Amino acid sequence: MSLTDAAPAEAARAAKAASHIMATLSADDRNDALLSMHDALAAARDSILAANAKDLELAQREAAEGRLNPSLVSRLDLGRKGKWEDMLQGILDVRTLPDPVGRVTLRTRLDDGLVLDRVTCPIGVLLVIFEARPEVLANIAALAVKSGNAALLKGGKESTQTMLAMATVLADALGKASTVPAAAVQLVTRRDVVQELLALDRDIDLVVPRGSNELVRSIKAGTRIPVLGHADGLCSTFIDTGVVDDAQAASLLLDAKTGYPAACNSLETLLVHEAALGEPAFAAAASALTGAGVTLRCDEASKAALLGLSSLDEAARAKIVDAVDDDFDTEFLSLDLAVKVVPSLDAAIAHINAHGSHHTDAILTPSEANAEKFMAAVDSAGVYWNASTRFADGMRYGFGTEVGISTNKIHSRGPVGLEGLTIYKYKLRGSGQAAGAYGEGKKQYKHESLSL
Amino acid sequence: MSLTDAAPAEAARAAKAASHIMATLSADDRNDALLSMHDALAAARDSILAANAKDLELAQREAAEGRLNPSLVSRLDLGRKGKWEDMLQGILDVRTLPDPVGRVTLRTRLDDGLVLDRVTCPIGVLLVIFEARPEVLANIAALAVKSGNAALLKGGKESTQTMLAMATVLADALGKASTVPAAAVQLVTRRDVVQELLALDRDIDLVVPRGSNELVRSIKAGTRIPVLGHADGLCSTFIDTGVVDDAQAASLLLDAKTGYPAACNSLETLLVHEAALGEPAFAAAASALTGAGVTLRCDEASKAALLGLSSLDEAARAKIVDAVDDDFDTEFLSLDLAVKVVPSLDAAIAHINAHGSHHTDAILTPSEANAEKFMAAVDSAGVYWNASTRFADGMRYGFGTEVGISTNKIHSRGPVGLEGLTIYKYKLRGSGQAAGAYGEGKKQYKHESLSL
């Protein structure tokens, strides 16, 4: 792992050259490198934790003097119970994932002795920008090596000492103890270098920001390199008419809103069919949500309906407030929920497509026809029927890891596993053929699909 | 098909709304619309050709006065033998292609009654910018409808009358005679509108430029919307040592260079292993290429080797000139070929990765090991062993159509068929599950892969 802050263009060029070597390595080569990384970190535990203690000390001082959010301090601490072990285990877990590279996804015999393969391969060079937690360095380095990509890594400055210590250790584990070149994983510590890297669209193929909405938004605005990620997670759920199991609906919505309010897959807007206002599911949901401390920011119709419910006690009523227009375009990331009545399924779909963030949206309905229409028409990465939006997660989907959640409309969408760090190339194996030999009155293509 | 040049933002918003309807249509709906489009155009042949005659007349005048390239004029002519029929047949051909939408590519049982599907779906709204040929309008409209996307189409201004006539006809075929909304395919005629459209990254999901390198380059530089395409096609072929069949090598290289020199998949750089300089394949290739009028722009070593060949006559020798550095970074699109000697396979790979355009590159070699290394290490959409670079083409690959050839490193790479106009969404069909019910000491995910 090199530390080449001085010359970002050279670092990127070196990463690109390393990526061409990475592309030729076998799965065993890459898995061996992961083992080397794991073993080297394990052996250097004390020195890395000592460096981490320095970061922590500085952060505590900064927090005490009001220059740093105190919640950040504990996120820096690699010494917290289980964190170090989890980080190391994470590398081994990535190692055991199926190889995303070299999968043949299409095989066509164009003619005798002329076979076309579409084969998955690494993308090339990733620029990964993340915030404070130092263990992300090990995680991302592992994902890059596993997927055969080179990576330039920029972590939060609060973890600088820890990451430098880890980088030094990993440098030996890669360049010396494995076939992965050292330049394949490079640490970037100076923030101003990031802007220069974001301009290097010839050598850097994909930017992966892992952090706050602001981080993602500023990166997307500042580069022509494709960005894998999402700035917003404004997830909605629509309560259709006829929902029978009100307790289940209430617990599902409670999960979606309160399971982890700061998560991107948390519920931010609740839409209710006007014919469902008097049904028990809506009342039960309102009870459960207000009981859990959720403030319901209601439009007029939903407010009137809720205040008309005899089942809601005073404490619950106090949690029902008037929505302002902006509430329906807001990712609260808190115990706030915008509530709106819509006249129809179509209106719910139109609202979500206009105001949502195309992340994950759900419908609660007994009607299969309505659910299928909702899932076809809502233009989001995840469209759910009778399930909590909180399921939008790479681990929950069974991907074994999560690179990020994408709201892009091309390449990868939704929770992105290792596959999202690959593309494909076409390999054509011939025996001297010229294309001009085919055509009308000449040789004909066979275009025979071959089994994979 | 609407004509909404007046307000690009409204046009894009209308296209987005239409795309949400398109996403719910069945394959039959979309195929029926294609038939309507075909029939309506067929019925309006006379009026469209009359409009085309006006475009032609104006173009001929412009050409006569030196304001238009005369080669453009014939490309405008829809009345040329077979062109009209080909255009109509093209719509029917697209109609018979397999439906790219609704394919389930992953199905996982997360738990009982909780099944995750990854399903292909349209991307949303395409902005397609093409040059003069008016029949491209019908082709692109057909591809958009087939893939369930809405499209804003901007053609070359020389075809304006023809395209307006076609658009009027198609408007009825879509809005009235099919379930595809009229706003799903919109014609843009004013060039200044394009700049405004390229800024609408909220409503437009993908830009597809079909035209010259300059067109693609200027579009890529002027938008944050993903662009599917390639600016350059600098394809190389490396002659390794030991090529036995010199006649075959010569005919393959002749095909690659002279089959259609202006095509993006044509050969522009020939690399030769230094140990292959004295082998018959190189001599035969030089003879064949110079004999076909190709100028060989040679580095010192290749020039010396060629001039030392007794097999080359005077006319051939006259075609051997000194290369300048820029020649190895130039897409000639003419009967010129840069020739360079490299000391090794690794050097050939490094040269191609540094100077090529990541489009299509080939190796001629009897060595499987060398070929496999070349195909793994060369970072291009197409990597060929003993085949002409001219095979890089959607029809030749058997895709039935070609949306474009992409040198992007994400989403679609190489010749792009209908599949490249789709993305996927995750549909989760549950029965009331909350995500918080799963985890340590709670319910466990099954993550059971289901057959598709």
XYZ file of C-alpha atoms in Angstrom, chain B residues 167-373:
207
model
C -43.235 12.301 -35.974
C -46.744 13.423 -36.855
C -47.547 9.973 -38.156
C -46.004 8.217 -35.171
C -47.877 10.490 -32.764
C -51.151 8.950 -33.884
C -49.665 5.468 -33.928
C -48.658 5.779 -30.284
C -51.008 8.084 -28.419
C -54.157 6.980 -30.202
C -53.650 3.496 -31.588
C -51.700 1.949 -28.701
C -51.281 1.893 -24.933
C -47.914 3.656 -25.224
C -48.452 7.300 -24.276
C -47.650 9.878 -26.958
C -45.167 11.617 -24.654
C -43.084 8.448 -24.530
C -41.433 9.378 -27.823
C -40.811 13.060 -28.450
C -39.011 14.772 -31.270
C -36.702 17.682 -30.571
C -35.825 19.807 -33.568
C -34.057 22.878 -32.225
C -30.360 22.410 -31.569
C -30.246 24.867 -28.633
C -32.771 22.700 -26.802
C -30.189 19.931 -26.561
C -28.021 21.898 -24.149
C -31.002 22.443 -21.897
C -31.953 18.790 -22.042
C -28.411 17.709 -21.174
C -28.782 19.624 -17.902
C -31.959 17.786 -16.850
C -30.296 14.942 -14.969
C -33.294 14.433 -12.737
C -35.642 13.498 -15.562
C -33.278 12.101 -18.190
C -31.512 8.896 -17.253
C -29.253 8.094 -20.179
C -27.901 9.902 -23.224
C -27.229 7.872 -26.353
C -25.289 9.789 -28.996
C -25.134 8.200 -32.419
C -22.721 10.019 -34.635
C -19.233 11.365 -35.057
C -16.496 11.351 -32.455
C -16.907 15.106 -32.137
C -20.598 14.749 -31.367
C -19.957 12.135 -28.678
C -17.069 14.052 -27.178
C -18.995 17.292 -26.932
C -21.969 15.544 -25.359
C -19.815 13.715 -22.819
C -18.164 16.975 -21.863
C -21.463 18.770 -21.488
C -23.585 16.605 -19.198
C -23.699 14.796 -15.883
C -26.189 12.305 -17.270
C -24.544 8.954 -18.054
C -23.621 8.688 -21.733
C -23.699 5.340 -23.506
C -21.256 5.299 -26.366
C -17.700 5.821 -27.394
C -15.837 8.804 -28.718
C -12.868 6.926 -30.121
C -12.219 3.603 -31.752
C -8.472 3.208 -31.777
C -8.180 -0.539 -32.282
C -4.855 -2.374 -32.300
C -3.635 -5.797 -33.312
C -0.468 -7.406 -32.001
C 1.440 -9.900 -34.159
C 3.134 -12.278 -31.762
C 5.955 -14.604 -32.799
C 5.260 -17.935 -34.411
C 2.239 -17.063 -36.558
C 2.286 -19.866 -39.127
C -0.421 -19.104 -41.668
C 0.885 -15.904 -43.216
C -1.827 -15.701 -45.882
C -4.512 -15.921 -43.222
C -2.819 -13.274 -41.061
C -2.550 -10.986 -44.064
C -6.190 -11.384 -45.025
C -7.342 -10.845 -41.440
C -5.340 -7.615 -41.136
C -6.492 -6.487 -44.543
C -10.080 -6.999 -43.407
C -9.461 -5.139 -40.152
C -7.857 -2.155 -41.873
C -9.613 -1.872 -45.206
C -13.045 -3.481 -44.733
C -14.510 -0.095 -43.809
C -11.764 2.297 -42.754
C -14.191 4.867 -41.318
C -15.695 2.362 -38.857
C -14.864 2.531 -35.166
C -13.801 -1.128 -35.134
C -11.201 -0.679 -37.863
C -7.537 -1.293 -37.186
C -5.430 1.790 -36.483
C -2.262 0.452 -34.865
C -0.293 -2.680 -35.700
C 2.164 -3.886 -33.060
C 4.771 -6.451 -33.988
C 6.883 -8.564 -31.676
C 10.528 -7.858 -32.495
C 11.111 -11.571 -32.931
C 8.302 -11.650 -35.511
C 9.861 -9.025 -37.778
C 11.562 -11.665 -39.877
C 8.615 -14.038 -39.953
C 6.471 -14.464 -43.057
C 3.246 -13.219 -41.419
C 4.562 -9.681 -41.028
C 5.912 -9.592 -44.585
C 2.681 -10.966 -46.006
C 0.634 -8.437 -44.048
C 2.796 -5.550 -45.239
C 2.455 -6.708 -48.827
C -1.292 -7.095 -48.622
C -1.836 -3.793 -46.826
C 0.383 -1.663 -49.054
C -1.057 -3.441 -52.052
C -4.501 -2.284 -50.960
C -3.307 1.295 -50.742
C -2.605 1.436 -47.012
C 0.148 3.786 -45.893
C 2.233 2.188 -43.151
C 3.408 4.799 -40.667
C 6.324 2.923 -39.201
C 8.616 3.365 -36.247
C 12.298 2.986 -37.002
C 12.566 -0.725 -36.300
C 9.551 -1.753 -38.332
C 10.571 0.518 -41.213
C 14.052 -0.971 -41.341
C 12.657 -4.481 -41.268
C 10.153 -3.777 -44.038
C 12.643 -2.001 -46.289
C 14.912 -5.009 -45.891
C 12.291 -7.324 -47.361
C 13.030 -8.338 -50.920
C 9.391 -9.331 -51.358
C 8.181 -5.702 -51.336
C 8.092 -3.951 -54.686
C 8.667 -0.255 -55.292
C 5.007 0.686 -55.030
C 4.847 -1.011 -51.631
C 8.019 0.701 -50.442
C 6.526 4.056 -51.365
C 3.749 3.337 -48.875
C 6.183 2.938 -45.973
C 6.695 6.250 -44.211
C 8.055 7.443 -40.887
C 5.607 7.563 -38.014
C 5.396 10.549 -35.711
C 4.557 10.049 -32.035
C 0.967 11.204 -32.502
C 0.310 8.419 -34.986
C 0.106 5.957 -32.105
C -2.688 7.977 -30.525
C -4.596 8.640 -33.720
C -7.808 7.127 -35.020
C -7.071 7.627 -38.710
C -10.405 6.439 -40.137
C -8.507 6.263 -43.424
C -6.058 3.980 -45.225
C -3.301 4.757 -42.741
C -1.886 2.370 -40.188
C 0.627 3.050 -37.436
C 3.184 0.252 -37.081
C 5.393 -0.281 -34.042
C 7.813 -2.934 -32.877
C 7.558 -4.057 -29.252
C 10.030 -6.243 -27.384
C 7.455 -8.456 -25.651
C 3.856 -9.394 -25.057
C 3.910 -7.285 -21.901
C 5.058 -4.259 -23.873
C 2.269 -4.785 -26.395
C -0.296 -4.957 -23.593
C 1.131 -1.841 -21.951
C 1.109 0.058 -25.240
C -2.502 -0.832 -25.956
C -3.659 0.041 -22.450
C -1.862 3.379 -22.635
C -2.630 4.421 -26.215
C -5.773 2.535 -27.206
C -9.354 3.583 -26.716
C -10.497 0.434 -24.868
C -12.730 -0.504 -27.787
C -11.440 -3.707 -29.426
C -7.922 -5.131 -29.629
C -6.593 -8.371 -31.006
C -3.608 -10.672 -30.783
C -2.441 -12.968 -33.555
C -0.604 -15.853 -31.968
C -0.470 -19.645 -31.965
C 0.117 -19.531 -28.192
C -2.973 -20.066 -26.060
C -1.111 -18.864 -22.969
C -0.124 -15.615 -24.645
C -3.636 -15.123 -25.994
C -5.251 -15.695 -22.608
C -2.824 -13.313 -20.928
